[in-house]
């Protein structure tokens, strides 16, 4: 943890809990990777590993903060949400995970009285931890991440993600056609993963 940062000190327990929950889920995801069978849920793919990681994260958070509410992609919204809310996606990029690609992560956010104050993104394959605390910037491990200083759009990299919307690919295709002549590079992949490296 970095010293001398007011919000980091204020939310240190929450941040450490998010780190622990993400790492524990990551271990489970890696250990179960070869056992992952996918089932379709609406427009998304789900695996039993999603559910196992979900339960692991909820257990870690509940042990540290038993009165907090937890909203997860797998189990939905709590019946009576508290002022302190955790938002979890145990495997962001399930399709990539199922297909053996590295581009997936565990996402955990903490909201205090309606304000998003912590965001954590853990990459199980590379063991990289990306995180941010409101007012304190974003970090990869203990190294602060800075916004690109690229001022020339003609040299900039743009990342597009079609998401799960039925017309997503069509919209991305249109956007690609409009952007491509004017920017340095246009990429399409898992946007959460891509933006961490561009």
Backbone as numpy.savetxt, mean C-alpha at the origin, in Angstrom:
# Nx Ny Nz CAx CAy CAz Cx Cy Cz
13.59 4.59 14.24 12.74 5.78 14.24 13.62 7.02 14.24
13.19 8.05 13.56 13.96 9.28 13.47 13.64 10.16 14.67
14.68 10.77 15.23 14.52 11.57 16.44 14.17 13.02 16.10
13.51 13.69 17.04 13.27 15.12 16.94 12.14 15.54 16.03
11.29 14.63 15.65 10.15 14.97 14.81 8.88 14.82 15.63
8.14 15.93 15.80 6.99 15.97 16.70 5.96 14.91 16.36
5.50 14.86 15.11 4.45 13.90 14.74 4.96 12.47 14.80
6.24 12.27 14.47 6.80 10.93 14.58 6.79 10.47 16.03
7.14 11.37 16.94 7.13 11.02 18.37 5.70 10.79 18.85
4.78 11.62 18.42 3.39 11.50 18.85 2.78 10.17 18.41
3.10 9.74 17.20 2.51 8.52 16.65 3.51 7.37 16.56
4.53 7.39 17.41 5.56 6.36 17.36 4.99 4.95 17.55
4.12 4.75 18.54 3.55 3.42 18.80 2.74 2.93 17.61
1.95 3.82 17.03 1.15 3.44 15.87 2.05 3.07 14.69
3.09 3.86 14.47 4.01 3.59 13.36 4.72 2.25 13.55
5.23 2.01 14.76 5.91 0.74 15.04 4.95 -0.43 14.91
3.70 -0.23 15.31 2.69 -1.29 15.17 2.43 -1.59 13.70
2.33 -0.55 12.89 2.13 -0.74 11.45 3.31 -1.49 10.83
4.54 -1.11 11.24 5.73 -1.83 10.75 5.66 -3.31 11.11
5.37 -3.59 12.38 5.33 -4.98 12.85 4.25 -5.77 12.12
3.07 -5.17 11.99 1.95 -5.85 11.32 2.30 -6.15 9.86
2.90 -5.18 9.19 3.25 -5.36 7.77 4.33 -6.43 7.61
5.34 -6.39 8.47 6.42 -7.40 8.37 5.90 -8.80 8.67
5.07 -8.93 9.71 4.50 -10.25 10.04 3.64 -10.78 8.90
2.83 -9.91 8.32 2.01 -10.32 7.17 2.91 -10.69 6.00
3.97 -9.92 5.79 4.91 -10.21 4.71 5.54 -11.58 4.83
5.92 -11.95 6.06 6.49 -13.30 6.28 5.48 -14.37 5.90
4.24 -14.15 6.30 3.19 -15.12 6.00 2.94 -15.21 4.48
2.93 -14.07 3.83 2.71 -14.03 2.38 3.82 -14.81 1.66
5.07 -14.55 2.04 6.20 -15.24 1.40 6.13 -16.75 1.66
5.83 -17.13 2.89 5.82 -18.56 3.23 4.70 -19.32 2.54
3.62 -18.62 2.20 2.46 -19.27 1.59 2.39 -19.06 0.07
3.40 -18.43 -0.48 3.33 -18.02 -1.88 3.02 -19.17 -2.84
3.63 -20.32 -2.62 3.41 -21.44 -3.55 2.06 -22.10 -3.35
1.37 -21.78 -2.25 0.06 -22.39 -1.97 -1.10 -21.49 -2.36
-0.84 -20.42 -3.09 -1.89 -19.43 -3.34 -2.76 -19.82 -4.54
-4.00 -20.16 -4.25 -5.00 -20.41 -5.30 -5.95 -19.22 -5.32
-6.27 -18.77 -6.52 -7.08 -17.57 -6.66 -8.55 -17.90 -6.87
-9.39 -17.03 -6.29 -10.83 -17.07 -6.55 -11.26 -15.68 -6.95
-12.21 -15.59 -7.85 -12.71 -14.29 -8.31 -13.74 -13.77 -7.33
-13.59 -12.50 -6.93 -14.55 -11.83 -6.06 -14.93 -10.52 -6.73
-16.05 -10.51 -7.45 -16.41 -9.33 -8.24 -15.41 -9.17 -9.36
-14.76 -7.99 -9.41 -13.75 -7.74 -10.43 -12.35 -8.11 -9.96
-12.20 -8.47 -8.67 -10.89 -8.72 -8.10 -10.63 -10.20 -7.88
-9.33 -10.53 -7.82 -8.92 -11.88 -7.46 -8.57 -11.90 -5.98
-8.95 -12.97 -5.30 -8.63 -13.14 -3.88 -7.97 -14.49 -3.69
-7.10 -14.58 -2.70 -6.49 -15.86 -2.34 -6.65 -16.07 -0.84
-6.44 -17.29 -0.40 -6.46 -17.57 1.04 -5.33 -16.82 1.73
-4.25 -16.55 1.00 -3.13 -15.80 1.57 -3.57 -14.39 1.94
-4.44 -13.78 1.12 -5.01 -12.46 1.46 -5.66 -12.53 2.83
-6.47 -13.57 3.04 -7.20 -13.71 4.31 -6.26 -13.97 5.48
-5.24 -14.80 5.28 -4.28 -15.08 6.35 -3.52 -13.82 6.74
-3.04 -13.08 5.75 -2.31 -11.84 6.01 -3.22 -10.82 6.68
-4.47 -10.76 6.25 -5.46 -9.86 6.83 -5.62 -10.15 8.32
-5.78 -11.42 8.67 -5.96 -11.80 10.08 -4.71 -11.49 10.91
-3.55 -11.69 10.31 -2.29 -11.40 11.01 -2.20 -9.92 11.34
-2.49 -9.07 10.37 -2.42 -7.62 10.57 -3.42 -7.19 11.64
-4.64 -7.68 11.54 -5.67 -7.30 12.52 -5.28 -7.73 13.93
-4.68 -8.90 14.06 -4.27 -9.40 15.38 -3.20 -8.48 15.99
-2.19 -8.10 15.21 -1.12 -7.23 15.71 -1.69 -5.89 16.15
-2.55 -5.30 15.33 -3.14 -4.00 15.66 -4.03 -4.11 16.89
-4.87 -5.13 16.95 -5.80 -5.30 18.08 -5.06 -5.52 19.39
-3.93 -6.20 19.35 -3.14 -6.41 20.58 -2.57 -5.09 21.09
-2.14 -4.23 20.18 -1.55 -2.94 20.58 -2.60 -1.89 20.90
-3.70 -1.89 20.14 -4.74 -0.86 20.28 -6.12 -1.52 20.23
-6.53 -2.17 21.32 -7.77 -2.95 21.30 -9.04 -2.15 21.05
-9.02 -0.85 21.28 -10.23 -0.03 21.09 -10.32 0.62 19.71
-9.29 0.44 18.88 -9.30 1.04 17.55 -10.14 0.20 16.59
-10.69 0.86 15.58 -11.42 0.15 14.52 -10.45 -0.22 13.40
-10.79 -1.30 12.70 -9.95 -1.76 11.59 -10.83 -2.02 10.37
-10.53 -1.33 9.29 -11.21 -1.51 8.01 -10.24 -2.22 7.07
-10.63 -3.40 6.60 -9.75 -4.12 5.68 -10.48 -4.45 4.40
-9.70 -4.63 3.34 -10.29 -4.99 2.05 -10.98 -6.35 2.16
-10.47 -7.21 3.01 -11.01 -8.57 3.12 -12.26 -8.63 3.98
-12.30 -7.91 5.10 -13.43 -8.06 6.03 -14.38 -6.88 6.06
-14.06 -5.82 5.35 -14.99 -4.70 5.26 -14.94 -3.74 6.43
-15.97 -2.90 6.49 -16.02 -1.80 7.45 -16.52 -2.28 8.81
-15.92 -1.79 9.90 -16.40 -2.18 11.24 -17.80 -1.65 11.49
-18.58 -2.37 12.31 -19.97 -1.97 12.57 -20.07 -0.63 13.27
-19.21 -0.39 14.24 -19.24 0.90 14.95 -17.84 1.48 14.96
-17.47 2.23 13.91 -16.10 2.73 13.80 -15.74 3.70 14.92
-14.51 3.59 15.41 -14.00 4.49 16.44 -13.35 5.70 15.77
-12.94 6.68 16.60 -12.25 7.85 16.06 -10.88 7.47 15.50
-10.35 6.38 16.00 -9.05 5.88 15.53 -9.31 4.68 14.62
-8.92 4.81 13.36 -9.24 3.80 12.36 -7.99 3.37 11.59
-7.82 2.06 11.45 -6.76 1.48 10.63 -7.38 1.00 9.33
-6.71 1.29 8.22 -7.19 0.87 6.89 -6.11 -0.05 6.29
-6.53 -1.25 5.86 -5.57 -2.29 5.50 -5.90 -2.93 4.15
-4.88 -3.11 3.32 -4.97 -3.97 2.14 -3.80 -4.94 2.27
-4.07 -6.19 2.67 -2.98 -7.12 2.96 -2.09 -7.44 1.76
-2.70 -7.54 0.57 -1.90 -7.73 -0.65 -2.45 -6.80 -1.73
-1.76 -5.67 -1.93 -2.09 -4.78 -3.03 -1.33 -5.28 -4.24
-2.06 -5.74 -5.25 -1.41 -6.35 -6.41 -1.54 -7.86 -6.37
-2.73 -8.34 -5.98 -2.95 -9.79 -5.86 -2.69 -10.51 -7.18
-3.08 -9.91 -8.30 -2.85 -10.54 -9.60 -1.36 -10.76 -9.84
-0.55 -9.75 -9.52 0.90 -9.89 -9.65 1.42 -10.99 -8.73
0.93 -11.00 -7.49 1.33 -12.02 -6.51 1.03 -13.42 -7.03
-0.18 -13.62 -7.54 -0.61 -14.93 -8.04 0.27 -15.37 -9.21
0.68 -14.41 -10.04 1.47 -14.73 -11.23 2.98 -14.75 -10.99
3.37 -14.68 -9.71 4.79 -14.79 -9.38 5.60 -13.53 -9.62
4.95 -12.39 -9.80 5.66 -11.13 -9.99 5.95 -10.48 -8.64
6.98 -9.65 -8.60 7.38 -9.01 -7.35 6.55 -7.76 -7.03
5.81 -7.27 -7.99 5.11 -5.99 -7.85 3.82 -6.12 -7.05
3.96 -6.35 -5.75 2.82 -6.35 -4.84 3.32 -5.87 -3.48
2.41 -5.41 -2.64 2.83 -4.90 -1.34 1.71 -5.02 -0.32
2.07 -4.81 0.94 1.11 -4.77 2.04 0.94 -3.32 2.43
-0.31 -2.84 2.45 -0.60 -1.44 2.75 -1.35 -1.31 4.07
-0.88 -0.40 4.92 -1.54 -0.13 6.19 -1.55 1.39 6.40
-2.71 1.92 6.72 -2.83 3.36 7.01 -3.51 3.53 8.36
-3.21 4.64 9.02 -3.85 4.96 10.29 -4.50 6.34 10.20
-5.78 6.41 10.57 -6.56 7.64 10.52 -6.96 8.01 11.94
-6.65 9.24 12.36 -6.99 9.71 13.70 -7.98 10.86 13.59
-9.19 10.64 14.10 -10.26 11.65 14.06 -10.49 12.16 12.64
-10.52 11.27 11.68 -10.79 11.62 10.29 -9.60 12.11 9.51
-8.43 12.19 10.13 -7.24 12.69 9.45 -6.25 11.54 9.23
-5.85 11.34 7.97 -4.85 10.33 7.66 -3.50 10.80 8.19
-2.91 10.03 9.11 -1.64 10.47 9.70 -0.47 9.53 9.42
-0.75 8.26 9.12 0.33 7.30 8.85 -0.03 6.46 7.63
0.95 6.24 6.77 0.81 5.32 5.66 2.05 4.45 5.57
1.86 3.14 5.46 2.98 2.20 5.37 2.75 1.28 4.18
3.80 1.07 3.40 3.76 0.14 2.28 4.99 -0.75 2.37
4.76 -2.04 2.60 5.85 -3.00 2.77 5.89 -3.95 1.58
7.07 -4.12 1.00 7.26 -5.02 -0.13 7.86 -6.33 0.38
7.06 -7.37 0.54 7.56 -8.62 1.12 8.74 -9.23 0.36
8.72 -9.16 -0.97 9.78 -9.79 -1.76 11.15 -9.16 -1.51
11.20 -7.84 -1.43 12.48 -7.15 -1.26 12.70 -6.69 0.18
11.69 -6.86 1.03 11.76 -6.44 2.44 11.95 -4.92 2.57
11.47 -4.16 1.60 11.58 -2.70 1.67 10.34 -2.13 2.35
10.58 -1.15 3.21 9.49 -0.49 3.93 9.43 0.98 3.50
8.31 1.37 2.91 8.04 2.76 2.57 7.01 3.27 3.55
7.19 4.49 4.05 6.24 4.98 5.04 6.22 6.51 5.06
5.13 7.03 5.60 4.98 8.47 5.73 4.16 8.78 6.97
4.47 9.92 7.57 3.69 10.46 8.68 3.34 11.89 8.31
2.07 12.24 8.49 1.60 13.57 8.13 2.50 14.66 8.69
2.95 15.53 7.83 3.79 16.65 8.24 5.27 16.33 8.37
5.64 15.06 8.19 7.04 14.66 8.39 7.68 14.09 7.13
6.93 14.04 6.03 7.50 13.54 4.79 7.37 12.04 4.64
7.96 11.53 3.57 7.90 10.10 3.26 9.31 9.53 3.27
9.39 8.23 3.60 10.69 7.58 3.76 10.70 6.20 3.13
11.89 5.80 2.70 12.17 4.40 2.35 13.17 3.95 3.40
12.73 3.09 4.31 13.57 2.76 5.46 13.77 4.03 6.28
15.03 4.41 6.50 15.32 5.65 7.23 15.75 6.79 6.31
15.62 6.58 5.00 16.04 7.59 4.03 14.82 8.37 3.54
14.89 9.69 3.69 13.77 10.52 3.25 13.65 10.50 1.73
12.41 10.39 1.26 12.13 10.40 -0.17 11.76 11.83 -0.56
12.28 12.28 -1.68 11.94 13.63 -2.14 11.19 13.54 -3.46
10.39 14.54 -3.71 9.65 14.63 -4.97 10.64 14.94 -6.08
10.40 14.39 -7.24 11.26 14.64 -8.39 11.33 16.14 -8.69
12.52 16.59 -9.04 12.72 18.00 -9.39 12.55 18.23 -10.90
12.10 17.20 -11.60 11.93 17.29 -13.06 10.88 18.36 -13.39
11.31 19.42 -14.05 10.40 20.50 -14.42 9.98 20.42 -15.88
10.71 19.65 -16.67 10.43 19.53 -18.10 9.55 18.31 -18.35
8.27 18.53 -18.66 7.33 17.43 -18.87 7.79 16.51 -20.00
8.56 17.04 -20.93 9.07 16.23 -22.03 10.08 15.18 -21.60
10.61 15.33 -20.39 11.57 14.35 -19.86 10.98 13.57 -18.69
9.76 13.87 -18.33 9.15 13.25 -17.14 8.63 11.84 -17.44
8.55 11.03 -16.38 7.94 9.70 -16.46 6.55 9.78 -15.84
5.57 9.24 -16.53 4.18 9.21 -16.07 3.78 7.74 -15.88
3.08 7.44 -14.80 2.62 6.08 -14.54 1.10 6.05 -14.60
0.55 5.10 -15.34 -0.90 4.94 -15.48 -1.30 3.58 -14.92
-2.45 3.54 -14.25 -2.96 2.27 -13.70 -4.43 2.15 -14.06
-4.81 1.12 -14.83 -6.21 0.98 -15.23 -7.15 0.59 -14.10
-6.62 0.08 -12.99 -7.47 -0.32 -11.87 -8.41 -1.44 -12.27
-9.56 -1.49 -11.60 -10.51 -2.58 -11.84 -11.75 -2.13 -12.62
-11.79 -0.87 -12.99 -12.96 -0.36 -13.69 -13.06 -1.04 -15.05
-14.27 -1.48 -15.46 -14.41 -2.17 -16.75 -13.86 -1.38 -17.94
-13.99 -0.05 -17.89 -13.47 0.75 -19.00 -12.05 1.24 -18.73
-11.40 0.69 -17.70 -10.07 1.15 -17.31 -9.05 1.08 -18.42
-8.99 -0.05 -19.11 -8.00 -0.22 -20.18 -8.26 0.76 -21.31
-9.53 0.94 -21.64 -9.89 1.89 -22.71 -9.48 3.31 -22.33
-9.74 3.69 -21.08 -9.38 5.04 -20.63 -7.87 5.22 -20.60
-7.16 4.19 -20.16 -5.69 4.26 -20.13 -5.15 4.38 -21.55
-5.75 3.66 -22.47 -5.33 3.71 -23.86 -5.50 5.12 -24.43
-6.64 5.74 -24.12 -6.88 7.13 -24.56 -5.85 8.07 -23.94
-5.63 7.93 -22.63 -4.68 8.79 -21.92 -3.27 8.60 -22.49
-2.91 7.35 -22.74 -1.60 7.04 -23.30 -1.40 7.78 -24.62
-2.41 7.70 -25.49 -2.32 8.36 -26.79 -2.13 9.86 -26.68
-2.79 10.48 -25.68 -2.67 11.93 -25.50 -1.36 12.33 -24.83
-0.90 11.51 -23.88 0.29 11.86 -23.12 1.59 11.52 -23.84
1.62 10.40 -24.52 2.86 9.86 -25.07 3.67 10.85 -25.90
3.06 11.64 -26.79 3.88 12.57 -27.58 4.49 13.71 -26.76
3.97 13.93 -25.54 4.38 15.11 -24.77 5.27 14.82 -23.58
5.44 13.56 -23.20 6.24 13.24 -22.02 7.38 12.30 -22.39
8.36 12.19 -21.47 9.52 11.34 -21.73 9.19 9.86 -21.73
8.35 9.42 -20.79 8.06 8.00 -20.66 6.69 7.82 -20.03
5.91 6.89 -20.57 4.61 6.55 -19.99 4.64 5.06 -19.68
4.34 4.71 -18.42 4.34 3.31 -18.03 3.00 2.90 -17.47
2.67 1.62 -17.62 1.45 1.07 -17.04 1.84 -0.17 -16.25
1.53 -0.17 -14.97 1.75 -1.34 -14.13 0.93 -1.11 -12.88
1.36 -1.66 -11.78 0.73 -1.41 -10.50 1.19 -0.03 -10.06
0.30 0.95 -10.06 0.70 2.33 -9.82 1.34 2.53 -8.45
0.85 1.84 -7.44 1.42 1.97 -6.10 2.90 1.61 -6.13
3.23 0.50 -6.81 4.62 0.06 -6.90 5.43 1.03 -7.73
4.91 1.41 -8.89 5.68 2.23 -9.81 6.03 3.59 -9.24
5.10 4.24 -8.56 5.35 5.59 -8.08 6.44 5.62 -7.02
6.73 4.51 -6.38 7.79 4.48 -5.38 9.17 4.54 -6.01
9.26 4.23 -7.30 10.57 4.16 -7.94 10.75 5.17 -9.05
9.80 6.05 -9.29 9.92 7.05 -10.35 9.99 8.43 -9.74
